[in-house]
Coordinates of C-alpha atoms in Angstrom, one line a residue:
X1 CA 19.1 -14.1 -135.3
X2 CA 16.2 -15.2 -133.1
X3 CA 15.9 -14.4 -129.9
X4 CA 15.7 -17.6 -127.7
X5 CA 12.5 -17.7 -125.4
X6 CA 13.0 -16.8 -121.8
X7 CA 12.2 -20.7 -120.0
X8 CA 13.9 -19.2 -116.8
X9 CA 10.5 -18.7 -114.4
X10 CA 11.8 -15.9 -111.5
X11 CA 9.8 -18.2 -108.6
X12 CA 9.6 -21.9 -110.3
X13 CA 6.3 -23.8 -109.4
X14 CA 8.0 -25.8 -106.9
X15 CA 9.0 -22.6 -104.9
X16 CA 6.0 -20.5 -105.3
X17 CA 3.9 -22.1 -102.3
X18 CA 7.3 -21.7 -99.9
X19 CA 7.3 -18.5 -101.1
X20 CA 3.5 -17.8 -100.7
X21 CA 3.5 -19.2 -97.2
X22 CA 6.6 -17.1 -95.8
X23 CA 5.0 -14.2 -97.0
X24 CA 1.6 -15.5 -95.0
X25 CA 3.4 -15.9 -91.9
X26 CA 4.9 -12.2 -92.4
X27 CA 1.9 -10.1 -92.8
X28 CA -0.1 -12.5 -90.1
X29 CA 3.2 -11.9 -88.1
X30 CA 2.6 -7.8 -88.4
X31 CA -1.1 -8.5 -87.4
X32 CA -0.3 -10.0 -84.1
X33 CA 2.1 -7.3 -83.4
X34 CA -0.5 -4.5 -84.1
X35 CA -3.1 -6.2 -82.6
X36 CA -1.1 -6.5 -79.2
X37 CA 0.5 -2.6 -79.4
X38 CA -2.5 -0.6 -81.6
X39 CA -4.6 1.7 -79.5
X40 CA -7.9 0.2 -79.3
X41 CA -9.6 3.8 -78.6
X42 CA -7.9 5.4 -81.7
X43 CA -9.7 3.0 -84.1
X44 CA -11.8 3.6 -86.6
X45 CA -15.7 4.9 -85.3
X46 CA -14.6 3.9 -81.6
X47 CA -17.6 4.8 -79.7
X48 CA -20.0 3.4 -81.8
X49 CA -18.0 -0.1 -81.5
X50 CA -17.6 0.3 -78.1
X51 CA -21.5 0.6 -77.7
X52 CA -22.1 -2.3 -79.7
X53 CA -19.1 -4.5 -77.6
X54 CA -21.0 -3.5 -74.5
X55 CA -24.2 -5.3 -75.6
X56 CA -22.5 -8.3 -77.9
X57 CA -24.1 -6.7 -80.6
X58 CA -27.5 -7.2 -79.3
X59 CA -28.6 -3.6 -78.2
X60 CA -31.0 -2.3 -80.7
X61 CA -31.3 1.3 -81.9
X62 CA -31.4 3.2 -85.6
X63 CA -27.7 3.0 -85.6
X64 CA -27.3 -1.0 -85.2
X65 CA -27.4 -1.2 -89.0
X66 CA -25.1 -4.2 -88.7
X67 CA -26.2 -7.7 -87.4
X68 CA -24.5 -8.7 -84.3
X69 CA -22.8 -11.7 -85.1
X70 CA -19.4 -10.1 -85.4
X71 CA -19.6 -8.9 -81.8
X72 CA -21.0 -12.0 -79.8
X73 CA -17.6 -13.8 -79.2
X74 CA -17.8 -11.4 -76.0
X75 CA -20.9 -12.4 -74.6
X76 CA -19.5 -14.9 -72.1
X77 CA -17.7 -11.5 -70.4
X78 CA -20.0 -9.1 -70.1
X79 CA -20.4 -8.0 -66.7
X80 CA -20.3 -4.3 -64.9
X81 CA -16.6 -4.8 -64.6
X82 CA -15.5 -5.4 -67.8
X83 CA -14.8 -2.5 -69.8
X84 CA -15.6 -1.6 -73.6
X85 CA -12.1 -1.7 -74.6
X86 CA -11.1 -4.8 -73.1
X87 CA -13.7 -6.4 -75.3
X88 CA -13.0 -4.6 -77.8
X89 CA -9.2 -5.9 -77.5
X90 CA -10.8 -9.3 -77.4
X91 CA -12.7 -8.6 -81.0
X92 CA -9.2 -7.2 -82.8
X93 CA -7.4 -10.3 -81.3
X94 CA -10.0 -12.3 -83.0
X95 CA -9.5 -10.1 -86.3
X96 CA -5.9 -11.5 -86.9
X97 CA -7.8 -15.1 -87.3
X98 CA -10.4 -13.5 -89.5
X99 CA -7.5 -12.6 -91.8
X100 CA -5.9 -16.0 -91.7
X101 CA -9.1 -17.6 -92.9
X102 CA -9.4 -15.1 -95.5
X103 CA -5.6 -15.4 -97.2
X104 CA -5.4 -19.3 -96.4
X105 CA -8.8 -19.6 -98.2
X106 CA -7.9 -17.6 -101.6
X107 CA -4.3 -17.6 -101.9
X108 CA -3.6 -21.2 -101.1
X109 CA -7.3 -23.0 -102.1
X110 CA -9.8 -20.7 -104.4
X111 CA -6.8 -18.6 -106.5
X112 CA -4.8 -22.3 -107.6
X113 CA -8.9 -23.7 -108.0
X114 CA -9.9 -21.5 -110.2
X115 CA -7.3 -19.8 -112.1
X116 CA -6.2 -21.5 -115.2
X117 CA -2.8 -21.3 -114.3
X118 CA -0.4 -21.9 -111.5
X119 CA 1.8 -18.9 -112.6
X120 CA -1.5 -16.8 -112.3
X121 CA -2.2 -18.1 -109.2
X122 CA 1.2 -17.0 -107.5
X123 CA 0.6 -13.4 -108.8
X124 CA -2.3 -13.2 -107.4
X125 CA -1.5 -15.0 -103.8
X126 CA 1.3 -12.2 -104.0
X127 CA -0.9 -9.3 -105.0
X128 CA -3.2 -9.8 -102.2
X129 CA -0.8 -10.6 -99.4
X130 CA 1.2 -6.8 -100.6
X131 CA -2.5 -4.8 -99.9
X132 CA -1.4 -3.0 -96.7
X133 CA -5.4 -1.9 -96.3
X134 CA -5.7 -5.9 -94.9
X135 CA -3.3 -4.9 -92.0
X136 CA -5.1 -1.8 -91.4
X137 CA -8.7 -3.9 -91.4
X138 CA -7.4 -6.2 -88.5
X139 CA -6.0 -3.5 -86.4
X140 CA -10.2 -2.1 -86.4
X141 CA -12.8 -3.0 -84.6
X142 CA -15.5 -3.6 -87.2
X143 CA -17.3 -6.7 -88.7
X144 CA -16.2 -6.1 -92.1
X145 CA -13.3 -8.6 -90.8
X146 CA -16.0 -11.3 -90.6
X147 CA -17.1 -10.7 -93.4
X148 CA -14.2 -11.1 -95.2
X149 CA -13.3 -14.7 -93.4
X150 CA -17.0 -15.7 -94.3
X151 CA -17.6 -14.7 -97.8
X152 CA -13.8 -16.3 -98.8
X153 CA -14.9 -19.6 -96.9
X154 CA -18.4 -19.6 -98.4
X155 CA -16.8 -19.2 -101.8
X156 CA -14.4 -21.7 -101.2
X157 CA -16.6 -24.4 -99.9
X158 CA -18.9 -24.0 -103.1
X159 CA -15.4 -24.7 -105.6
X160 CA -15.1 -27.9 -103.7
X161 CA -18.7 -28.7 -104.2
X162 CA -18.4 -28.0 -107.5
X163 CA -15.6 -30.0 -107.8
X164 CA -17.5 -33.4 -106.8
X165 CA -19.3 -36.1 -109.3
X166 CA -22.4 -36.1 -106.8
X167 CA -23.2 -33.3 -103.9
X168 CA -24.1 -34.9 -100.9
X169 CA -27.3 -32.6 -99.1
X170 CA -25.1 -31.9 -95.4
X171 CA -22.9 -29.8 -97.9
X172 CA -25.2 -27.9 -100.1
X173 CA -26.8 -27.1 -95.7
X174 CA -23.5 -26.5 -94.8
X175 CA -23.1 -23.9 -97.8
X176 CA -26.6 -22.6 -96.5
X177 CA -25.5 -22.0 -93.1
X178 CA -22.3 -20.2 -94.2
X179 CA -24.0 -17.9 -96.6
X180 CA -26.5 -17.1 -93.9
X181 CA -23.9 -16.1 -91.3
X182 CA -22.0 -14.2 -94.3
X183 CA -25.6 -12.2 -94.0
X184 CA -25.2 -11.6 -90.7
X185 CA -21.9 -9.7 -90.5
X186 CA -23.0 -6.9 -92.4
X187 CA -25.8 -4.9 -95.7
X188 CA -22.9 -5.7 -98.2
X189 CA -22.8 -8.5 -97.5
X190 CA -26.4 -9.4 -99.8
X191 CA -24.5 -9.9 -103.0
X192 CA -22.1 -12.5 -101.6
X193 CA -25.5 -13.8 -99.8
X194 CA -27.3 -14.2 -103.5
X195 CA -24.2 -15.3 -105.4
X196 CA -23.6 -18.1 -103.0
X197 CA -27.5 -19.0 -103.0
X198 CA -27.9 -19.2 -106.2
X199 CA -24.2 -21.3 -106.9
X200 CA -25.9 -23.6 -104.0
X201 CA -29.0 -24.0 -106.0
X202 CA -27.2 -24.9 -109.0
X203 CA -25.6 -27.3 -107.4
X204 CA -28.2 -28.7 -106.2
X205 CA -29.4 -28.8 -110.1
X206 CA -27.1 -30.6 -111.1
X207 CA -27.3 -33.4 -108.4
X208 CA -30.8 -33.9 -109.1
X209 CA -29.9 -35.2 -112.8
X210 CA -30.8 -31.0 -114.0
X211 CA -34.6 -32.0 -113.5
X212 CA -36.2 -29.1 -112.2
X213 CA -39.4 -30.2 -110.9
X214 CA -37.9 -33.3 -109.5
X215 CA -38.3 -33.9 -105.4
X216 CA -34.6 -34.1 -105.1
X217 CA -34.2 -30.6 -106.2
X218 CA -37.2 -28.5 -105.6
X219 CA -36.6 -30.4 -101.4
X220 CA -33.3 -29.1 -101.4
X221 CA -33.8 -26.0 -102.8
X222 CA -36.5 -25.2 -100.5
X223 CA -34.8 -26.2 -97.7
X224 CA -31.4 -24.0 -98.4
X225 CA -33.4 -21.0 -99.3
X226 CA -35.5 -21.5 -95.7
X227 CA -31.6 -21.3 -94.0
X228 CA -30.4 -18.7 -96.1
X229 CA -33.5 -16.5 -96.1
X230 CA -34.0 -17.2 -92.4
X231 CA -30.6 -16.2 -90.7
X232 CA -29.4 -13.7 -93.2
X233 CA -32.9 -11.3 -93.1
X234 CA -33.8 -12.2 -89.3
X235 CA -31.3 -9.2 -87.9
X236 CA -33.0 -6.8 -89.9
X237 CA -36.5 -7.9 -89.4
X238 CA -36.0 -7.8 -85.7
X239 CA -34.3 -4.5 -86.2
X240 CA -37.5 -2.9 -88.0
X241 CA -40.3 -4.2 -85.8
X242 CA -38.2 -2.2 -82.7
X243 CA -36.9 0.9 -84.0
X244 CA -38.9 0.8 -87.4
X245 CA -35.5 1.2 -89.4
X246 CA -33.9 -1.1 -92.2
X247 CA -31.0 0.6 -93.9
X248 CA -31.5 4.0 -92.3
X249 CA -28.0 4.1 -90.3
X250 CA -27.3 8.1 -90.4
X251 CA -27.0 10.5 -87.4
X252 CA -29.7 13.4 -88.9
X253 CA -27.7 16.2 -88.0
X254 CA -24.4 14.9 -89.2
X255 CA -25.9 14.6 -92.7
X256 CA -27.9 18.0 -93.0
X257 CA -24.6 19.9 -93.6
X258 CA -23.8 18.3 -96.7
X259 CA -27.4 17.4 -98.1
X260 CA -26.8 21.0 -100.2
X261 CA -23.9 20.3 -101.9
X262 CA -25.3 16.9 -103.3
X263 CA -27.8 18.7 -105.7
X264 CA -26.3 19.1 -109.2
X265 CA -23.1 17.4 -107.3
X266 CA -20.7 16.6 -110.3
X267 CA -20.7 13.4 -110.9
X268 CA -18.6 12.7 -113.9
X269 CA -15.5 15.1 -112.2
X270 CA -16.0 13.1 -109.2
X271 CA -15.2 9.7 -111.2
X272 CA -12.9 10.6 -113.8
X273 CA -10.1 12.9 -112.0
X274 CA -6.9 11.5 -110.3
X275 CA -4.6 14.4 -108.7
X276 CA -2.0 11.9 -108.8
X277 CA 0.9 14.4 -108.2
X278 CA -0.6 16.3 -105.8
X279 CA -1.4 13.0 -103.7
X280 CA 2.7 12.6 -103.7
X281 CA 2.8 16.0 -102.2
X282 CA 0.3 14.9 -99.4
X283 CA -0.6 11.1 -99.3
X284 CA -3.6 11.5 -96.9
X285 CA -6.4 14.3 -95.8
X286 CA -5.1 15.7 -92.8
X287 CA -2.0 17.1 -92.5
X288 CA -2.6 20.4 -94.9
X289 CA -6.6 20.0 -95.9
X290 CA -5.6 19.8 -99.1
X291 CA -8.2 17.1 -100.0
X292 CA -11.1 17.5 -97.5
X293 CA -12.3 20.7 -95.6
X294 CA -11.8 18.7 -92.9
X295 CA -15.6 18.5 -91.6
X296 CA -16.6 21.2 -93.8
X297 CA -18.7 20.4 -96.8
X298 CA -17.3 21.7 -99.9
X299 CA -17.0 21.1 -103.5
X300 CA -13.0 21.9 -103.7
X301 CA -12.0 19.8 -106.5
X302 CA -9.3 17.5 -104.7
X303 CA -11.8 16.8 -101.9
X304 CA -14.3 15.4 -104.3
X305 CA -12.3 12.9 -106.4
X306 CA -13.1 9.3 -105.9
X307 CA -10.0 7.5 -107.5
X308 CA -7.8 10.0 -105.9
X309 CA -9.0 9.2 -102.1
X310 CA -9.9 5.6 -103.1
X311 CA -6.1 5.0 -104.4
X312 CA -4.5 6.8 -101.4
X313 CA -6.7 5.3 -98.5
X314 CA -6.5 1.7 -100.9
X315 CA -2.3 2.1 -100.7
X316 CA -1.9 4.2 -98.0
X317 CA -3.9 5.6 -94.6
X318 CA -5.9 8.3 -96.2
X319 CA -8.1 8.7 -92.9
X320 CA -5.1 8.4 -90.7
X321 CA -6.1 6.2 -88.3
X322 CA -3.1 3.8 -88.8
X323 CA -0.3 6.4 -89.2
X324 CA 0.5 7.0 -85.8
X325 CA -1.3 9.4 -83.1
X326 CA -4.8 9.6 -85.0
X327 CA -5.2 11.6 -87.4
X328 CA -1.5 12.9 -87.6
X329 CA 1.0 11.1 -90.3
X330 CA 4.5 9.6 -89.3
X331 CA 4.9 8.2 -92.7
X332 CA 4.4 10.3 -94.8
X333 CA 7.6 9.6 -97.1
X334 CA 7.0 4.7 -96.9
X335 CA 3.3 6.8 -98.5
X336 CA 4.8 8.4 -101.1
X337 CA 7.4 5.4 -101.7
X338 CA 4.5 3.0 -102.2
X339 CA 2.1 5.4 -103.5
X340 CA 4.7 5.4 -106.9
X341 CA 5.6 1.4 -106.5
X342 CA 1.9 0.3 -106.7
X343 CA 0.5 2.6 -109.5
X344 CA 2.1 0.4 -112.2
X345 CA 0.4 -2.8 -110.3
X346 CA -2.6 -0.9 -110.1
X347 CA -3.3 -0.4 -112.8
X348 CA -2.3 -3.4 -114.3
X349 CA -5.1 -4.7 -112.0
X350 CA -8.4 -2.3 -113.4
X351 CA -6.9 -2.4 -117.0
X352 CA -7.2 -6.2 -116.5
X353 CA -10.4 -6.4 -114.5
X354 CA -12.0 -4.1 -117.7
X355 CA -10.4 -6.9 -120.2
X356 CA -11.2 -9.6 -117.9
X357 CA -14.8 -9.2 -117.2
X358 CA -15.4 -8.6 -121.2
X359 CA -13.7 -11.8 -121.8
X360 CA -15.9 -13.7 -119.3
X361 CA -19.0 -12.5 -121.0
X362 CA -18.2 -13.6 -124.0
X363 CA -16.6 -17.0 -122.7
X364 CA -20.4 -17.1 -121.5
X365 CA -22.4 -16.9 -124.3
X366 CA -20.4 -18.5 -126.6
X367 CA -20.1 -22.0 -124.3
X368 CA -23.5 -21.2 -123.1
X369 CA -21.4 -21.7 -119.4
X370 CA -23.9 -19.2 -117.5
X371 CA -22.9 -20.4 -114.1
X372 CA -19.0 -21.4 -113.1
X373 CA -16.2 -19.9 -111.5
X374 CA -16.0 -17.6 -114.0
X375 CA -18.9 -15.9 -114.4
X376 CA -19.5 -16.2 -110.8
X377 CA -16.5 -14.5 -109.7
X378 CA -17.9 -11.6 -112.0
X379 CA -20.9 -11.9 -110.5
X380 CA -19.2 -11.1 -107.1
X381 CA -16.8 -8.1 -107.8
X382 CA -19.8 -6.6 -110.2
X383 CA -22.3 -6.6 -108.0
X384 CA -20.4 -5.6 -104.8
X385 CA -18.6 -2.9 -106.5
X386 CA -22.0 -1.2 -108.3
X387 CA -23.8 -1.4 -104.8
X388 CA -20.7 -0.1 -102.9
X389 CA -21.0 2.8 -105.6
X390 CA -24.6 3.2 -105.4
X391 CA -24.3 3.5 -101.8
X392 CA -21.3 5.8 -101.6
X393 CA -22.8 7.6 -104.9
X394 CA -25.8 8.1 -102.9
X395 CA -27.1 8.0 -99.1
X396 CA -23.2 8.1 -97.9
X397 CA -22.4 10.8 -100.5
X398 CA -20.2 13.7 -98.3
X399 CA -18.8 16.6 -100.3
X400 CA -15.9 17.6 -99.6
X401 CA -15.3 15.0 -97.1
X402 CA -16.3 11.6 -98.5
X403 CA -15.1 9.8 -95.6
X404 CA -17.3 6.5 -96.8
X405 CA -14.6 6.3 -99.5
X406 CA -12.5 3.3 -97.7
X407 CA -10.6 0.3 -98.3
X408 CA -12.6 -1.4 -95.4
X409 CA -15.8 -1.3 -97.3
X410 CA -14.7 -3.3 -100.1
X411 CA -11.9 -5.3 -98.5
X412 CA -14.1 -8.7 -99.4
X413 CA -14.2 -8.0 -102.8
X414 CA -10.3 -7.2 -103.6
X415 CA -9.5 -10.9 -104.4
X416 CA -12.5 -11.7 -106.9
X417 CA -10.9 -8.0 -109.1
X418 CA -7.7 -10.1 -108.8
X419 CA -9.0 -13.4 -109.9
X420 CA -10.9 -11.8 -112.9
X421 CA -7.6 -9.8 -113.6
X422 CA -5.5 -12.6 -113.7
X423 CA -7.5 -15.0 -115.7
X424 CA -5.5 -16.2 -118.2
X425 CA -2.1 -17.7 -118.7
X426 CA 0.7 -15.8 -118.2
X427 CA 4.1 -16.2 -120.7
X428 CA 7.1 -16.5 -118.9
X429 CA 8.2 -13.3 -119.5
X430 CA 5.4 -11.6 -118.6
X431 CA 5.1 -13.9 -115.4
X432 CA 8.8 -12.7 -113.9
X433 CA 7.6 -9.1 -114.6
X434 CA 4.5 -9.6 -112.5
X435 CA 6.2 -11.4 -109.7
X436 CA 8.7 -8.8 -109.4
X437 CA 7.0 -6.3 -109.8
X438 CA 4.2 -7.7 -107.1
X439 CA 7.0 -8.4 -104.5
X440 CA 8.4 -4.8 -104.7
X441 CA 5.0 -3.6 -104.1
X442 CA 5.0 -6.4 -101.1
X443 CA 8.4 -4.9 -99.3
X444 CA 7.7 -1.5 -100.0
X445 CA 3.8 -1.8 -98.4
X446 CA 5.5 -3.5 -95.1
X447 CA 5.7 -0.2 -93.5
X448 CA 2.3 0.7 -93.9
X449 CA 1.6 -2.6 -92.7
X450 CA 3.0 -2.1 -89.5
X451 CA 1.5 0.1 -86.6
X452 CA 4.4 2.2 -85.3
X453 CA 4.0 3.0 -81.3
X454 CA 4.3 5.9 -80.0
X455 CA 5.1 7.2 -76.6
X456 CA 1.1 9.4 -76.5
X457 CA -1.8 8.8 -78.8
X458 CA -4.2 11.3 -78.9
X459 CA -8.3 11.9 -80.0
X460 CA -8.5 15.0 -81.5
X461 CA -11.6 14.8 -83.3
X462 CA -15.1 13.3 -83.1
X463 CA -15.8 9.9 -84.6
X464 CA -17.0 9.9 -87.6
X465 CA -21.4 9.1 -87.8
X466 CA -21.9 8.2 -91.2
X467 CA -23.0 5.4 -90.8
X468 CA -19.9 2.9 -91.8

């Protein structure tokens, strides 16, 4: 006999947004509550945040390699009595609205855009709302939260440009101005900077009939390239014509230490091992020094292991600066639950990204679609990933410690992997497994999520310099 197909979807379409936005108001509901009890001084690089609260960003120095639009909510207060970590309270409060811009704009307007189905869509609203790292992100001080809000509304904005029969020009100056500011949070941010430029050009193609030397077109494009080009590259301009820096944003002595170890550094053990087990055994650096020599460079094998590190700090709190006192681990054992939930999902998500990003390409060529959601989306998670890896590969290269190995860093570019991973249409079958199997990930990241109290937080080492 032949089996009957399963029709029966686990969330129906008419459920799935309920479902989404509960499961909003939950993680945003976390990041109030560890925005109101985290520690500001135990975050992430304090002093150097603190030091750029205190001026609004504006101070300038070799170490103010990011822009200061992130930090100039705060203006308005400074004064002598106002201390750094009042305004840096100020800057995480703001954070939790960061995030809401960023999930409101992909999981309710870009994912059921440009997906080609709603099934796919709800996976991936689901997907990214489980990421605990998101939680984690808000909790910092750091304008990587901006950036995040920024480059999703940017990217949003453009899918409703594309969307009408004729671009009106206060929308492609409106998409100018956002991808500027975007520019302005922080040096990632240039491939979300071109890819929005250039989506805005084409836009401005097609409105002009796709004549290129017409007026309508080469006017407009001149005038959004003058916006882009002017606020996104006027930080760094300022910055080099005072301190004679661009991208320099290392303490000298810091890096000397570990510039030995990075000649004949192995390169393909560094990308191809996963010390999956041995992660179970200790979900993070600290607590034994298994995977890091603590400051120390060094070439043990578990402390120079990209996917290991990138997986546990991805998943977990590998830098354990969301654990509990700072740098000690209170959960150790919700790590190790969610550390074996997510792998399945996981890799789900790169085995898909591989397929997905193949399948684009050829969708490409063979329409001859060069520019769309699609390829653009590719465009975005390509590029930000190789320059994250040429950066980290290179100038932020630490042996043995590789501390620039963090979820923060590529926190923007999570929900493009997931869009490109997700892009197709999903059978029901193969729908009910992802939904479940995305929600257990969900429950079982929640205590990650959370910032856990305790009665004495304590600073027991220096923050880190590297330049993050």
């Amino acid at each position: 006999m032949r089996r009957r197909a399963v029709t029966y979807e686990l969330i129906p379409r008419r459920s799935a947004r309920a479902l989404l936005v509960l499961l909003l108001v939950l993680k945003l509901a976390i990041s109030v509550w560890n925005a109101a009890v985290y520690p500001t001084r135990e975050g992430y690089d304090h002093n150097h945040h603190a030091w750029r609260a205190k001026s609004a960003g504006l101070g300038v120095a070799k170490m103010t390699y990011n822009p200061p639009l992130y930090y100039l909510p705060v203006l308005p207060r400074l004064d002598k009595t106002t201390s750094a970590n009042a305004l840096m309270d100020q800057l995480r409060r703001m954070n939790v609205g960061y995030l809401a811009v960023f999930y409101v704009a992909w999981v309710f307007f870009i994912f059921p855009r440009m997906l080609p189905d709603p099934r796919a869509a709800t996976i991936a609203g689901i997907i990214l709302l489980a990421f605990p790292g998101y939680q984690k992100c808000a909790a910092m001080v750091h304008p990587d939260n901006l950036l995040m809000a920024l480059s999703a509304t940017s990217f949003a904005f453009w899918l409703w440009m594309e969307r009408q029969p004729k671009v009106p020009l206060w929308s492609s100056l409106l998409l100018g101005l956002l991808s500027g500011l975007t520019g302005m949070t922080r040096p990632f941010s240039v491939v979300p900077v071109l890819v929005t430029w250039a989506l805005n050009l084409r836009e401005a193609f097609r409105n002009a009939g796709r004549r290129f030397f017409s007026a309508s077109f080469l006017g407009r494009a001149a005038a959004v390239t003058l916006i882009v080009g002017v606020i996104s590259s006027s930080w760094y301009v300022y910055r080099y014509a005072r301190t004679g820096h661009v991208m320099n944003a290392y303490v000298d002595n810091y890096l000397k230490p570990f510039q030995p170890l990075k000649k004949d550094y192995d390169f393909r053990k560094y990308y191809t091992t996963f010390y999956y087990s041995k992660l179970l055994d200790t979900p993070n650096r600290h607590s034994t020094g298994t995977f890091t020599g603590k400051e120390k460079p060094s070439l043990h094998p578990m402390a120079n292991t990209f996917f290991t590190i990138f997986y546990s700090e991805t998943w977990g709190d590998h830098w354990l600066y969301f654990s509990g006192p700072r740098y000690q681990d209170e959960k150790i054992w919700p790590k190790r639950v969610l550390l074996v939930v997510a792998l399945p999902l996981t890799l789900f998500l790169v085995l898909g990204f591989v397929v997905g990003v193949g399948r684009s390409l050829v969708h490409a060529v063979r329409e001859r679609e060069w520019i769309s959601p699609r390829t653009a989306t590719v465009a975005m998670a390509v590029g930000g990933f190789a320059l994250y890896l040429y950066w980290q590969s290179g100038p932020a290269l630490l042996p043995g410690k590789n501390s620039t190995i963090k979820f923060l860093y590529v926190a923007f570019l999570i929900p493009y992997l997931v869009a490109i991973a997700l892009w197709f249409r999903p059978r029901v079958r193969l729908y009910n497994a992802l939904v479940a199997l995305s929600l257990l990930v969900y429950a079982a990241a929640l205590p990650v999520s959370t910032y856990w109290p305790t009665i004495k937080a304590t600073s027991s080492e220096a923050d880190e310099t590297e330049g993050g």
